[in-house]
Tab-separated table of C-alpha atoms in Angstrom:
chain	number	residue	atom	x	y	z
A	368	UNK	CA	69.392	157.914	-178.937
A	369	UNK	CA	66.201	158.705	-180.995
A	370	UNK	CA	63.665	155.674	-180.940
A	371	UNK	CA	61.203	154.188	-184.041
A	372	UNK	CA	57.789	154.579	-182.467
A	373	UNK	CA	54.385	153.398	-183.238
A	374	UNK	CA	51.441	155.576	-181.828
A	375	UNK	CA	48.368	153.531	-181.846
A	376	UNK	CA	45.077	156.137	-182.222
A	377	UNK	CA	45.622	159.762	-183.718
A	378	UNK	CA	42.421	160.775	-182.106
A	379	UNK	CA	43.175	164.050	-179.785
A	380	UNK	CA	46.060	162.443	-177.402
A	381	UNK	CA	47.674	160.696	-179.815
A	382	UNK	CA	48.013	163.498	-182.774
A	383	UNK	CA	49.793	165.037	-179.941
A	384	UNK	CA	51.836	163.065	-179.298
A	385	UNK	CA	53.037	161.442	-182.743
A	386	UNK	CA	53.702	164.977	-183.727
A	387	UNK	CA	55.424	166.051	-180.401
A	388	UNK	CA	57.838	162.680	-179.977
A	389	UNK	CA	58.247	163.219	-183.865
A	390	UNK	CA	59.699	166.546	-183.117
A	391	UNK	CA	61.913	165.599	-180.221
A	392	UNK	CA	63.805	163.614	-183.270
A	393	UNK	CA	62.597	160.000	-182.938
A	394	UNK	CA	61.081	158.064	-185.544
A	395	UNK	CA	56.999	157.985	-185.800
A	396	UNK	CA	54.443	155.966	-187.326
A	397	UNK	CA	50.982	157.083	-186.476
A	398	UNK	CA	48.325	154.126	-186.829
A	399	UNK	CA	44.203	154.590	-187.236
A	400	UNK	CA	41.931	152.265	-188.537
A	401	UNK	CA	39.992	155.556	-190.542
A	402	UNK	CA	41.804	155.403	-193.794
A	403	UNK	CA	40.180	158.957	-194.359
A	404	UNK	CA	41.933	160.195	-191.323
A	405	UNK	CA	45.055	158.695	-192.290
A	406	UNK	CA	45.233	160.506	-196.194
A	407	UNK	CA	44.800	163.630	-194.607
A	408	UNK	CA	47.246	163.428	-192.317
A	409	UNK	CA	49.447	162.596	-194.466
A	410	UNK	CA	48.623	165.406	-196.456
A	411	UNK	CA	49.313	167.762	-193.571
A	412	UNK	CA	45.567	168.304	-192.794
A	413	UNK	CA	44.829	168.447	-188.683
A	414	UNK	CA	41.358	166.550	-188.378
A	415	UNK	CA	40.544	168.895	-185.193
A	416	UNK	CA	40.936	171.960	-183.674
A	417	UNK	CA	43.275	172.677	-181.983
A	418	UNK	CA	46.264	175.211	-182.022
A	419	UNK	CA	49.442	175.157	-183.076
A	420	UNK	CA	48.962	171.283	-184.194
A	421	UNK	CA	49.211	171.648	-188.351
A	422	UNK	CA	52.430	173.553	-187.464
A	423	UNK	CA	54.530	170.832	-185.498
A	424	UNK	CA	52.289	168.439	-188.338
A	425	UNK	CA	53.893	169.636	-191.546
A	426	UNK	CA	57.195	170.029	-190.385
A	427	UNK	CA	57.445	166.256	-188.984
A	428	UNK	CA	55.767	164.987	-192.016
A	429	UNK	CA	58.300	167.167	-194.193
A	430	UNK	CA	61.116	166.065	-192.259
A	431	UNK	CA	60.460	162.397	-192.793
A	432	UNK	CA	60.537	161.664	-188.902
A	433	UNK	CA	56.508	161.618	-189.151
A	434	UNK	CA	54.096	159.218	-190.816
A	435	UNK	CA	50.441	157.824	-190.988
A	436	UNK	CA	49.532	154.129	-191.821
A	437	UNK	CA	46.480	151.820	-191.156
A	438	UNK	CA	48.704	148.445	-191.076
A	439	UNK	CA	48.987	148.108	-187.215
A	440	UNK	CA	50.562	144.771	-188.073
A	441	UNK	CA	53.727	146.196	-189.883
A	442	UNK	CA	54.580	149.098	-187.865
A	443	UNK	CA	54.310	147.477	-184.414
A	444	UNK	CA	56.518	145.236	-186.305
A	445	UNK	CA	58.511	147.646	-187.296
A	446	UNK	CA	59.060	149.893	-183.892
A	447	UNK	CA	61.193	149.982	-180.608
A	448	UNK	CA	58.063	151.301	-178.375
A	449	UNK	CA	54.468	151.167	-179.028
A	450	UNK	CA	52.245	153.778	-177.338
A	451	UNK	CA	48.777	153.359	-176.883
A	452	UNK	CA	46.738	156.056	-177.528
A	453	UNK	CA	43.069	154.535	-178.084
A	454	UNK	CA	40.001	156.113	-176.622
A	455	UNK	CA	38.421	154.694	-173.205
A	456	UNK	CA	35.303	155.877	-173.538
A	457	UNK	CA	32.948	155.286	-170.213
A	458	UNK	CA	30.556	152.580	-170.052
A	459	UNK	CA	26.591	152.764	-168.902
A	460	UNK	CA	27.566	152.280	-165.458
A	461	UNK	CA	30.710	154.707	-165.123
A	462	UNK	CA	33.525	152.248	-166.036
A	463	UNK	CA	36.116	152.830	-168.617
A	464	UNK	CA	35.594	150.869	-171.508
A	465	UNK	CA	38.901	148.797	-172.694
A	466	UNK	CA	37.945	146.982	-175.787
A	467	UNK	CA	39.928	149.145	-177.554
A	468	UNK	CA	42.749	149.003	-175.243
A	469	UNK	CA	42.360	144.985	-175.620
A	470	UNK	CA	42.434	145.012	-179.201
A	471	UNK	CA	45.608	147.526	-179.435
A	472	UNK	CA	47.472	144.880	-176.997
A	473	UNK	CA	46.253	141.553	-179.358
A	474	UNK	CA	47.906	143.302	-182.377
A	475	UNK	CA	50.693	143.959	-180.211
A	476	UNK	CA	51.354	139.923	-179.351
A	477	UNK	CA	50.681	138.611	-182.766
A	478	UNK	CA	53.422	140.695	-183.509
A	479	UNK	CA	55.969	141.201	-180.914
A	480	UNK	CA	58.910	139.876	-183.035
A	481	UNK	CA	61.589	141.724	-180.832
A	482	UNK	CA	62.142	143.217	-177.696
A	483	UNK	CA	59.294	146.257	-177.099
A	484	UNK	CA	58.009	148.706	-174.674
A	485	UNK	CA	54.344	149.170	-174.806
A	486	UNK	CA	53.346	152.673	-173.184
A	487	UNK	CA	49.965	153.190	-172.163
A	488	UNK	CA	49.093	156.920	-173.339
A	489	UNK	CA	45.397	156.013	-172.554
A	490	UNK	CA	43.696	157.132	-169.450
A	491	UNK	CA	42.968	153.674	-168.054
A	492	UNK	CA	41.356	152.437	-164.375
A	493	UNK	CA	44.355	151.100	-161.718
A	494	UNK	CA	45.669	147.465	-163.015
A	495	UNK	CA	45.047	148.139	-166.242
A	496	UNK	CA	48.602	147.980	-167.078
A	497	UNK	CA	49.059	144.391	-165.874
A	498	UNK	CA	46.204	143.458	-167.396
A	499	UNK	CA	47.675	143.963	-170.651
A	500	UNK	CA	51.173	143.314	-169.760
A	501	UNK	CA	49.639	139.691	-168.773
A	502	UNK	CA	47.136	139.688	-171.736
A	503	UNK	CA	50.401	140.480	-174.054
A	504	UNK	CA	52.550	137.440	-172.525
A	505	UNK	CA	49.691	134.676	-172.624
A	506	UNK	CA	48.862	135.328	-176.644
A	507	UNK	CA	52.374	135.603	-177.110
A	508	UNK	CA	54.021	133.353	-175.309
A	509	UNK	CA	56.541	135.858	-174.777
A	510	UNK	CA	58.178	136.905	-171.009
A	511	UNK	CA	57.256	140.729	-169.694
A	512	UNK	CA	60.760	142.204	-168.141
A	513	UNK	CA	62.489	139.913	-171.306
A	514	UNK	CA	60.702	139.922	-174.233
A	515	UNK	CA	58.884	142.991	-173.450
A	516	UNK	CA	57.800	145.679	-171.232
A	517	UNK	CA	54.829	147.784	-170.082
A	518	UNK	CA	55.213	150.814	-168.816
A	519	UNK	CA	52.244	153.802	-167.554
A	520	UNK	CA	52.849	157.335	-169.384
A	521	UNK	CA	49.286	158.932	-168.306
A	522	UNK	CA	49.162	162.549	-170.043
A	523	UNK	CA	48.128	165.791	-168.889
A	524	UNK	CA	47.000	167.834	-171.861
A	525	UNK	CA	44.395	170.566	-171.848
A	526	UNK	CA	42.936	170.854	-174.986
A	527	UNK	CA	43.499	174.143	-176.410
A	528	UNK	CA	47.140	174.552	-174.928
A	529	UNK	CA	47.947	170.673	-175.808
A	530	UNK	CA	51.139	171.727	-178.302
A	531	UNK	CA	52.198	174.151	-175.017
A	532	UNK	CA	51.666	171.361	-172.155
A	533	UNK	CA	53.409	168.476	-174.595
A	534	UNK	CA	56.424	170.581	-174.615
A	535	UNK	CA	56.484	172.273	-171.470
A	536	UNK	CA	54.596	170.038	-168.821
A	537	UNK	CA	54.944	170.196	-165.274
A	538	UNK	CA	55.753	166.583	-165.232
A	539	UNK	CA	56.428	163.763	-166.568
A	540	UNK	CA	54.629	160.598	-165.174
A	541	UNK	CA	56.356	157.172	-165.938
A	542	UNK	CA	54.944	154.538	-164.187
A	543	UNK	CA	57.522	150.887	-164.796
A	544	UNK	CA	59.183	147.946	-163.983
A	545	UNK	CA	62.442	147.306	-165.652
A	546	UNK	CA	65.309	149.255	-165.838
A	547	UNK	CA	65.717	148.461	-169.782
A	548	UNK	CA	62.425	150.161	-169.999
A	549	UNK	CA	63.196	153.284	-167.877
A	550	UNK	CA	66.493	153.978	-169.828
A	551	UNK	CA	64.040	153.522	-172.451
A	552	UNK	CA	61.668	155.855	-171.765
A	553	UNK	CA	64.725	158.363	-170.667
A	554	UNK	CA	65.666	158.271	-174.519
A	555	UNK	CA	62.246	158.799	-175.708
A	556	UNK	CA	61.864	161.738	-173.694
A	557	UNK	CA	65.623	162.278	-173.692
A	558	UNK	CA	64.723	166.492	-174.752
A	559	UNK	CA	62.219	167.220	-172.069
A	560	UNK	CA	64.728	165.856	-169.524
A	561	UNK	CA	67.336	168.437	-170.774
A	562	UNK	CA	64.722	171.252	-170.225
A	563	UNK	CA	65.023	170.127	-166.378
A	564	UNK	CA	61.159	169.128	-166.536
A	565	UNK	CA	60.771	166.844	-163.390
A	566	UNK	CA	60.580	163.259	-164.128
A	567	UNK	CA	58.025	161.400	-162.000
A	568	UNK	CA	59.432	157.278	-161.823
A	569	UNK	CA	56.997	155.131	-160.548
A	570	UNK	CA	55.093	151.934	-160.510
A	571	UNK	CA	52.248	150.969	-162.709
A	572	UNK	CA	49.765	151.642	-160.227
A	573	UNK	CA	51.051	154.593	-158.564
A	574	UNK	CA	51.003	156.411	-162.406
A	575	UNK	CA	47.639	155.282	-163.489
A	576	UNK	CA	45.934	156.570	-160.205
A	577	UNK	CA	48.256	159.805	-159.829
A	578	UNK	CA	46.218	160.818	-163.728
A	579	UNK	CA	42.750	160.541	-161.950
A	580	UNK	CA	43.487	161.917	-158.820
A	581	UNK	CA	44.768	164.706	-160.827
A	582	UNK	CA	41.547	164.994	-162.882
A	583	UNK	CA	38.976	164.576	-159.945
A	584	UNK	CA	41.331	167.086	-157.818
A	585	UNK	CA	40.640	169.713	-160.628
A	586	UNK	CA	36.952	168.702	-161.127
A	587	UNK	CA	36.432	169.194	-157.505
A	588	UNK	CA	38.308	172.633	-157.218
A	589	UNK	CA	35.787	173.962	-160.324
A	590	UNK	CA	32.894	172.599	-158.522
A	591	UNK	CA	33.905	174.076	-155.037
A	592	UNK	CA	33.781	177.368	-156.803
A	593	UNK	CA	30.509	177.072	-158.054
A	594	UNK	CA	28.980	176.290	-154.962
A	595	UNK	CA	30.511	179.535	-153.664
A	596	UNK	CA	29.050	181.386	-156.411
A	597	UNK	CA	25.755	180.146	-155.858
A	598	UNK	CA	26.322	180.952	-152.290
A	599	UNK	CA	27.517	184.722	-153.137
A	600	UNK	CA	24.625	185.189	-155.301
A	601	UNK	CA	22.605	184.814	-152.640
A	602	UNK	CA	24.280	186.399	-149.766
A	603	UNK	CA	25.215	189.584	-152.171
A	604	UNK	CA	29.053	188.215	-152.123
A	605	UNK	CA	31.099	188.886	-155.356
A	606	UNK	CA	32.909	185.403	-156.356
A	607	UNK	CA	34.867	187.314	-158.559
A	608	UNK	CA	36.729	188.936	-155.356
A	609	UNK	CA	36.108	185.455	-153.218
A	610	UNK	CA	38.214	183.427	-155.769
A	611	UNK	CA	41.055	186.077	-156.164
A	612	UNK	CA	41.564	186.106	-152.743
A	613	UNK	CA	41.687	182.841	-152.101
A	614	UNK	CA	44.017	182.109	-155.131
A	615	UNK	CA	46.651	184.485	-153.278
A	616	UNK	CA	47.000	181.956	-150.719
A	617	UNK	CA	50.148	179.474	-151.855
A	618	UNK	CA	47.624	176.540	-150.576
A	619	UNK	CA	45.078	177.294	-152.978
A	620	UNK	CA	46.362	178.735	-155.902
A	621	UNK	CA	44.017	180.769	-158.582
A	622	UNK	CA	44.105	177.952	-161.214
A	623	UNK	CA	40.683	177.038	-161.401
A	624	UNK	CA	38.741	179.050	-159.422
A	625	UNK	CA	36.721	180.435	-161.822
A	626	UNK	CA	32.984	179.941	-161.796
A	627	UNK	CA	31.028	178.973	-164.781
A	628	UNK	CA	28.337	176.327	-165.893
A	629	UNK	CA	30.051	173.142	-164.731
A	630	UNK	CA	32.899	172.116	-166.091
A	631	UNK	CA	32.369	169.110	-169.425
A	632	UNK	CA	34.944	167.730	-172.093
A	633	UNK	CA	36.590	164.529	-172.719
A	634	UNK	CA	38.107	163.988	-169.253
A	635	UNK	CA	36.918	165.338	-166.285
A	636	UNK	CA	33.397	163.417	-166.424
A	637	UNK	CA	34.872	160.496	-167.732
A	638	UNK	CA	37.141	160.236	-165.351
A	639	UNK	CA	35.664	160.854	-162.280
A	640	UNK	CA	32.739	158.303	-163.027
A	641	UNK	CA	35.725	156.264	-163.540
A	642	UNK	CA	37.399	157.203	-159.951
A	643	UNK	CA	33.692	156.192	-158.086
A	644	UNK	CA	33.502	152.789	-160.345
A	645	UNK	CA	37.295	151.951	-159.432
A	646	UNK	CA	36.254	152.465	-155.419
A	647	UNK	CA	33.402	150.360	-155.906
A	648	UNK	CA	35.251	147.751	-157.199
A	649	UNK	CA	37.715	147.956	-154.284
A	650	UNK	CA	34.865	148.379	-151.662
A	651	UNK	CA	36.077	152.222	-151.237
A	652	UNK	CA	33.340	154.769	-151.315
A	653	UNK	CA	34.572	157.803	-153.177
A	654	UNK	CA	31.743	159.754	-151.699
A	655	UNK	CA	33.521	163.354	-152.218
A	656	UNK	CA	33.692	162.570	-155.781
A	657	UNK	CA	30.549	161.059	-156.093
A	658	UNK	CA	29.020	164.395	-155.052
A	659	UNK	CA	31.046	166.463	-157.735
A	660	UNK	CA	29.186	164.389	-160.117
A	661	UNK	CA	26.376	165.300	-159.108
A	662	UNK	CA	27.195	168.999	-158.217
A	663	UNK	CA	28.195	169.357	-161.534
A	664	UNK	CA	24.942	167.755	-162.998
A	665	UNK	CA	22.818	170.166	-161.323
A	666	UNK	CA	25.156	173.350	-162.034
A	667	UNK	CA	24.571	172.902	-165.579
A	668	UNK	CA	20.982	172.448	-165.258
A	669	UNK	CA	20.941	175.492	-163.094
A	670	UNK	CA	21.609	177.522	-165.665
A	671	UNK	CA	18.342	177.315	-167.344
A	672	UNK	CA	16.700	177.957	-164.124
A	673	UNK	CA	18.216	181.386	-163.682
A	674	UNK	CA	17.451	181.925	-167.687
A	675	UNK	CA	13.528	180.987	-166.162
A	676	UNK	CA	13.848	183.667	-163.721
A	677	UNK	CA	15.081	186.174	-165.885
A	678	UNK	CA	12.374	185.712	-168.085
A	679	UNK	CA	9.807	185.894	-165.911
A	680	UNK	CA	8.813	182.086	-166.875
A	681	UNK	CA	9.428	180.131	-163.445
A	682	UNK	CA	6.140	178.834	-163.145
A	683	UNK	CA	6.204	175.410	-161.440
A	684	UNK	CA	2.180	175.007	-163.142
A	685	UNK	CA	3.363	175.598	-166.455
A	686	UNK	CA	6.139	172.789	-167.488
A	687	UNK	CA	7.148	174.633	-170.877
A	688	UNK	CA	7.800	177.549	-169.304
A	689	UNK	CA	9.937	178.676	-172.203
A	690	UNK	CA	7.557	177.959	-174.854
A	691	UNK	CA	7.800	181.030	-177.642
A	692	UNK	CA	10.923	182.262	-176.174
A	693	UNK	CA	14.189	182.043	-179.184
A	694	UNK	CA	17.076	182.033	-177.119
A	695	UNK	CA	20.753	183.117	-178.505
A	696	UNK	CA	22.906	180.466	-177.218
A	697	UNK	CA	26.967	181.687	-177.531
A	698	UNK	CA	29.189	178.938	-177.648
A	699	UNK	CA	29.032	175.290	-177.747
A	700	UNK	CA	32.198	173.873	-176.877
A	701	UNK	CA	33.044	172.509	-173.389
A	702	UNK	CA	35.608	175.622	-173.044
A	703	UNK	CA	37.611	177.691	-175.294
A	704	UNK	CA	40.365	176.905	-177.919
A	705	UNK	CA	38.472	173.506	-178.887
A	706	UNK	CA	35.564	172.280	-181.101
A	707	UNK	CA	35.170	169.737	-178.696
A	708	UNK	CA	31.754	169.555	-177.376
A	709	UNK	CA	31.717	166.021	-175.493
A	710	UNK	CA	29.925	166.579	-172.333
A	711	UNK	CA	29.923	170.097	-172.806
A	712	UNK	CA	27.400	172.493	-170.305
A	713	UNK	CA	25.859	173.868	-173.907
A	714	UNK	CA	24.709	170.044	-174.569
A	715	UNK	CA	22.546	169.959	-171.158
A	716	UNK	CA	21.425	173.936	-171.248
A	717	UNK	CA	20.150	173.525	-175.101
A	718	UNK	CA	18.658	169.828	-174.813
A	719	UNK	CA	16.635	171.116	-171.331
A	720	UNK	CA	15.710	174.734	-173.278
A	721	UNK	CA	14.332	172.389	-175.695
A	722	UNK	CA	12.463	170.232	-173.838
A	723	UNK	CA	11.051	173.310	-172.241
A	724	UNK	CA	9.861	174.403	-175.728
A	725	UNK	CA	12.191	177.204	-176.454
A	726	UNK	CA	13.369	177.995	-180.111
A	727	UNK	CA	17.871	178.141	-180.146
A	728	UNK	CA	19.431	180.184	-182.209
A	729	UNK	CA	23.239	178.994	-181.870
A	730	UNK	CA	26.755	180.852	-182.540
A	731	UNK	CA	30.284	178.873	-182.072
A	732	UNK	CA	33.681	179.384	-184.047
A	733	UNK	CA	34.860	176.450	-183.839
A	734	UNK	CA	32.444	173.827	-182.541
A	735	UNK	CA	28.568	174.010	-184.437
A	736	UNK	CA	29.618	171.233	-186.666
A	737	UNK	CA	30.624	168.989	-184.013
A	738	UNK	CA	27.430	170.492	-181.895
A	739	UNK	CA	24.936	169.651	-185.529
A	740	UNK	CA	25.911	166.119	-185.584
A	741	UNK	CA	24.182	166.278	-181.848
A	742	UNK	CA	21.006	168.592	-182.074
A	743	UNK	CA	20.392	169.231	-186.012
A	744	UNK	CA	17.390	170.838	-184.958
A	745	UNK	CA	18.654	174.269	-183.836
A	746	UNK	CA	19.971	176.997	-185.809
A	747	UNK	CA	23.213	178.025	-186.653
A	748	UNK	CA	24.518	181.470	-187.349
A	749	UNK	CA	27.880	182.800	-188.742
A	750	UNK	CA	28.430	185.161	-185.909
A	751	UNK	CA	26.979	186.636	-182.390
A	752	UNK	CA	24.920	189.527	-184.110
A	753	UNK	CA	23.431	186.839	-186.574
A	754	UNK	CA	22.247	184.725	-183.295
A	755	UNK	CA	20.883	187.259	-181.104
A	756	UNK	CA	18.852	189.004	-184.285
A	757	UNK	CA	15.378	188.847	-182.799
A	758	UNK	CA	16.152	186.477	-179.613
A	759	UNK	CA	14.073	187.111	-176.434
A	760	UNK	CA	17.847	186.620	-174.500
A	761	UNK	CA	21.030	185.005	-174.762
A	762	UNK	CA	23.122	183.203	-172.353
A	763	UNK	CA	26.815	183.174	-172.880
A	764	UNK	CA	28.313	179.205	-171.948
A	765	UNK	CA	31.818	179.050	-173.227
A	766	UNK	CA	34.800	181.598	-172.344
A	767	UNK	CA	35.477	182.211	-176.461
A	768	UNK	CA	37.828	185.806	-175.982
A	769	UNK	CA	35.460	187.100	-178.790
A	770	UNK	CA	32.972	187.001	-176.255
A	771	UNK	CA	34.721	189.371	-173.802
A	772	UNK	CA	34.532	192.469	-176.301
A	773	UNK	CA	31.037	192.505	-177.258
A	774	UNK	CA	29.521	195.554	-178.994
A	775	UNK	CA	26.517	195.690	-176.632
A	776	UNK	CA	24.952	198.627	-178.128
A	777	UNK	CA	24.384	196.584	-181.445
A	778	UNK	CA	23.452	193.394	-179.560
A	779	UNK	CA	20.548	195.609	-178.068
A	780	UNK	CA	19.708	196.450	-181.646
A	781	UNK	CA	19.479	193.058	-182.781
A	782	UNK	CA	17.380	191.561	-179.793
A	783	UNK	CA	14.049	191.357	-179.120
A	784	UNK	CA	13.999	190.875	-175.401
A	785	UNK	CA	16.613	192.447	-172.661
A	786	UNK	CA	18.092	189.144	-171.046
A	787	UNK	CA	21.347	188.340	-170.796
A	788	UNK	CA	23.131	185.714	-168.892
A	789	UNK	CA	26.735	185.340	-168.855
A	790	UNK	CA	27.847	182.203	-167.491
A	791	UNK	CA	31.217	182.664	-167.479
A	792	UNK	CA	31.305	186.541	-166.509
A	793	UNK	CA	32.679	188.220	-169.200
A	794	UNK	CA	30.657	191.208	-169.856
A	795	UNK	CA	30.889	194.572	-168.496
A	796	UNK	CA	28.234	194.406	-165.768
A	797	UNK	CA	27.672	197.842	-165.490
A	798	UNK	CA	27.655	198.049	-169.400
A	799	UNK	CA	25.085	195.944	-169.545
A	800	UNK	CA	22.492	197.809	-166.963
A	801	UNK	CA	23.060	201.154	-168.314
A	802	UNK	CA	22.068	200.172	-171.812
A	803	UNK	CA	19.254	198.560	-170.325
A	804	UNK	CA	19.989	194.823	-170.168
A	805	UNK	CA	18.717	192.750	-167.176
A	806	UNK	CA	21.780	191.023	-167.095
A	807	UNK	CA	23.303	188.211	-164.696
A	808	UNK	CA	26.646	186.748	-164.128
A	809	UNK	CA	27.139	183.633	-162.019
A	810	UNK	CA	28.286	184.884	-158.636
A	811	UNK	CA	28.318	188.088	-159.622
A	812	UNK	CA	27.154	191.778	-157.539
A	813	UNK	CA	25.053	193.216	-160.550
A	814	UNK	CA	24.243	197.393	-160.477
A	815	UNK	CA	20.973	198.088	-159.802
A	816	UNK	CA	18.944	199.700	-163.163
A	817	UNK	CA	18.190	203.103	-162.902
């Protein structure tokens, strides 16, 4: 039986997943306070980047199943299940921030007229959930398991593949309490269950910690792999052949394993500053993730060291090493299939290129808008060719497919100097040192010049 649902925040999670409960056939009212955000919506306009989204969009708003408001009042009112979907953005000292979260469960209690569930879409630190379940009853007066239920549906999305992961995911989290609210919940996800995707019942807790053990898990498998790289480089190991290998073992798996510049984006940082804060408020020392933190920190920042090298301009004496030097910087976003640039390696690599007096020259397809709100400073070209045109080297930091297909001959053209380094290993290596490039990877065996 379809459901009348209220999605509280159409920032990235919940666009999602008003559109993707709105095509399962249920009922959905998407709520933002940005009444800009809201007319374009409702004109079928996606207000980021992300595939496949305007698709699922149109169709749901043609359909009538899908809707945009900035009432809050009426269509919490109005709905059988209210999901929260607000950011949680991290606070100075690592923990998530739940104002939002706060406010989104106040509007919920001034109008909890009927019988709700109130799902928790937000990524939010362990208790969370019965802080607002209790939050919910005081304002209301109203009885949780009676008047009203909370129930934990962390989500899994990588931005990029969100429309693909909504649809398809591995699993489906729900952490509860009543059995009204799990045959609840069954409805709303009633299609996913026919698929056979595995259904994950649980309490509260046990959901809201399985999302950052998830997250940190990941963060710590990309880190791992960096540290090998920097390892290989040294030894004269190829990473590229370490991390197959060890993907072929069932234990490991080759998701992830791919080294790069530190991994960035709206989750992964967040949330394992999050993970250390929620240990120190237990009096448990998350001391492995504490150190991805700060492995990841100093990957990033590595970069630009190796860029130093390259150039020649590693001179401890001489703390704008870079000064002069117009660097090509190709892509901005955290990773590919996004404009999202929050915490994204290109945000540390340009700011400390800056501060070490070098000139950027800056090519995204999707993200420089985003990235110009940040550092209006630099320059922004229309495509690679544009940004390399007289650059003393470029350094490739997000895995954009255009970037694997590179005409290298007209890239040698364009640039004044012969660096290149490729973060994310996408070039032709021996390419590169035939045409005369001094060209690193990260982790990579480069051919000698001849």
């Amino acid at each position: 039986m379809s459901k009348r649902i209220c999605v509280v925040g159409t920032g990235y999670v919940g666009l999602i997943a008003a559109v993707g409960l709105a095509d399962f056939g249920n009922t959905v009212v998407g709520v933002d306070i940005d009444e800009a955000k809201i007319s374009a919506l409702n004109a079928g306009t996606v207000p980021i980047y992300e595939p496949g989204v305007e698709e699922y969009l149109r169709r749901n708003l043609a359909s009538g199943r899908l809707s945009f408001v900035s009432d809050v009042a009426t269509a919490v009112s109005e709905c059988d299940v209210v999901f929260i979907a607000v950011g949680t953005p991290p606070r100075e000292n690592g923990d998530a921030d739940l104002r939002f979260v706060g406010i989104v469960a106040d509007s919920v209690a001034a109008n909890l007229d009927s019988y709700k569930v109130i799902v928790t879409k937000s990524t939010v630190p362990v208790g969370t959930n019965r802080w607002i379940r209790d939050r919910i009853a005081l304002a209301s007066g109203k009885l949780p398991g009676q008047d009203f239920d909370v129930v934990s549906n962390p989500e899994f999305l990588r931005e990029g593949k969100a429309i693909s992961d909504f649809f398809h995911p591995d699993r489906t989290v729900i952490g509860f309490e009543s059995e009204h609210a799990k045959e609840i919940m069954f409805d709303v996800y009633r299609a996913l269950n026919v698929t056979s995707v595995p259904f994950v019942w649980c309490s509260l807790e046990t959901a809201e910690l399985i999302k950052y053990a998830s997250n940190a898990y990941l963060a710590v498998k990309i880190t791992f792999i960096n540290e090998m790289a920097n390892l290989a480089e040294t030894v004269g190991a190829d990473i590229n052949a370490v991390a197959r290998t060890m993907g072929m073992d069932g234990r490991i798996g080759p998701k992830f394993l791919h080294p790069g510049p530190g991994y960035g984006g709206s989750c992964f940082p967040k949330d394992t500053q999050a993970l250390v804060s929620i240990g120190d408020s237990h009096g448990v020392d998350m001391s492995l993730v504490r150190a991805v933190i700060t492995a990841n920190e100093r990957q990033k920042k590595r970069m630009v060291v190796k860029l130093e090298r390259l150039l020649g301009c590693a001179r401890p004496d001489k703390p704008l090493s870079l000064e002069g030097k117009t660097i090509a910087v190709l892509g901005l976003a955290f990773k590919q299939e996004t404009d999202d640039v929050r915490a994204s390696p290109a945000l540390t690599i340009v700011e400390t290129l800056l501060t070490k007096g070098a000139t950027i020259s800056a090519y995204d397809s999707k993200a420089m808008e985003n990235f110009k709100a940040l550092f209006p400073q630099i320059v922004y070209k229309k495509d690679v060719y544009e940004a390399a045109l007289g650059a003393d080297a470029l350094i490739i930091v997000t895995e954009w497919n255009e970037f694997r297909s590179l005409d290298l001959p007209r890239l040698k053209v364009a640039m004044r100097g012969d660096v290149i380094l490729d973060t994310r290993n996408l070039i032709d290596a021996d390419e590169a040192v035939s045409l005369g490039f001094i060209y690193e990877g990260v982790g990579r065996i480069i051919p000698r010049r001849a």
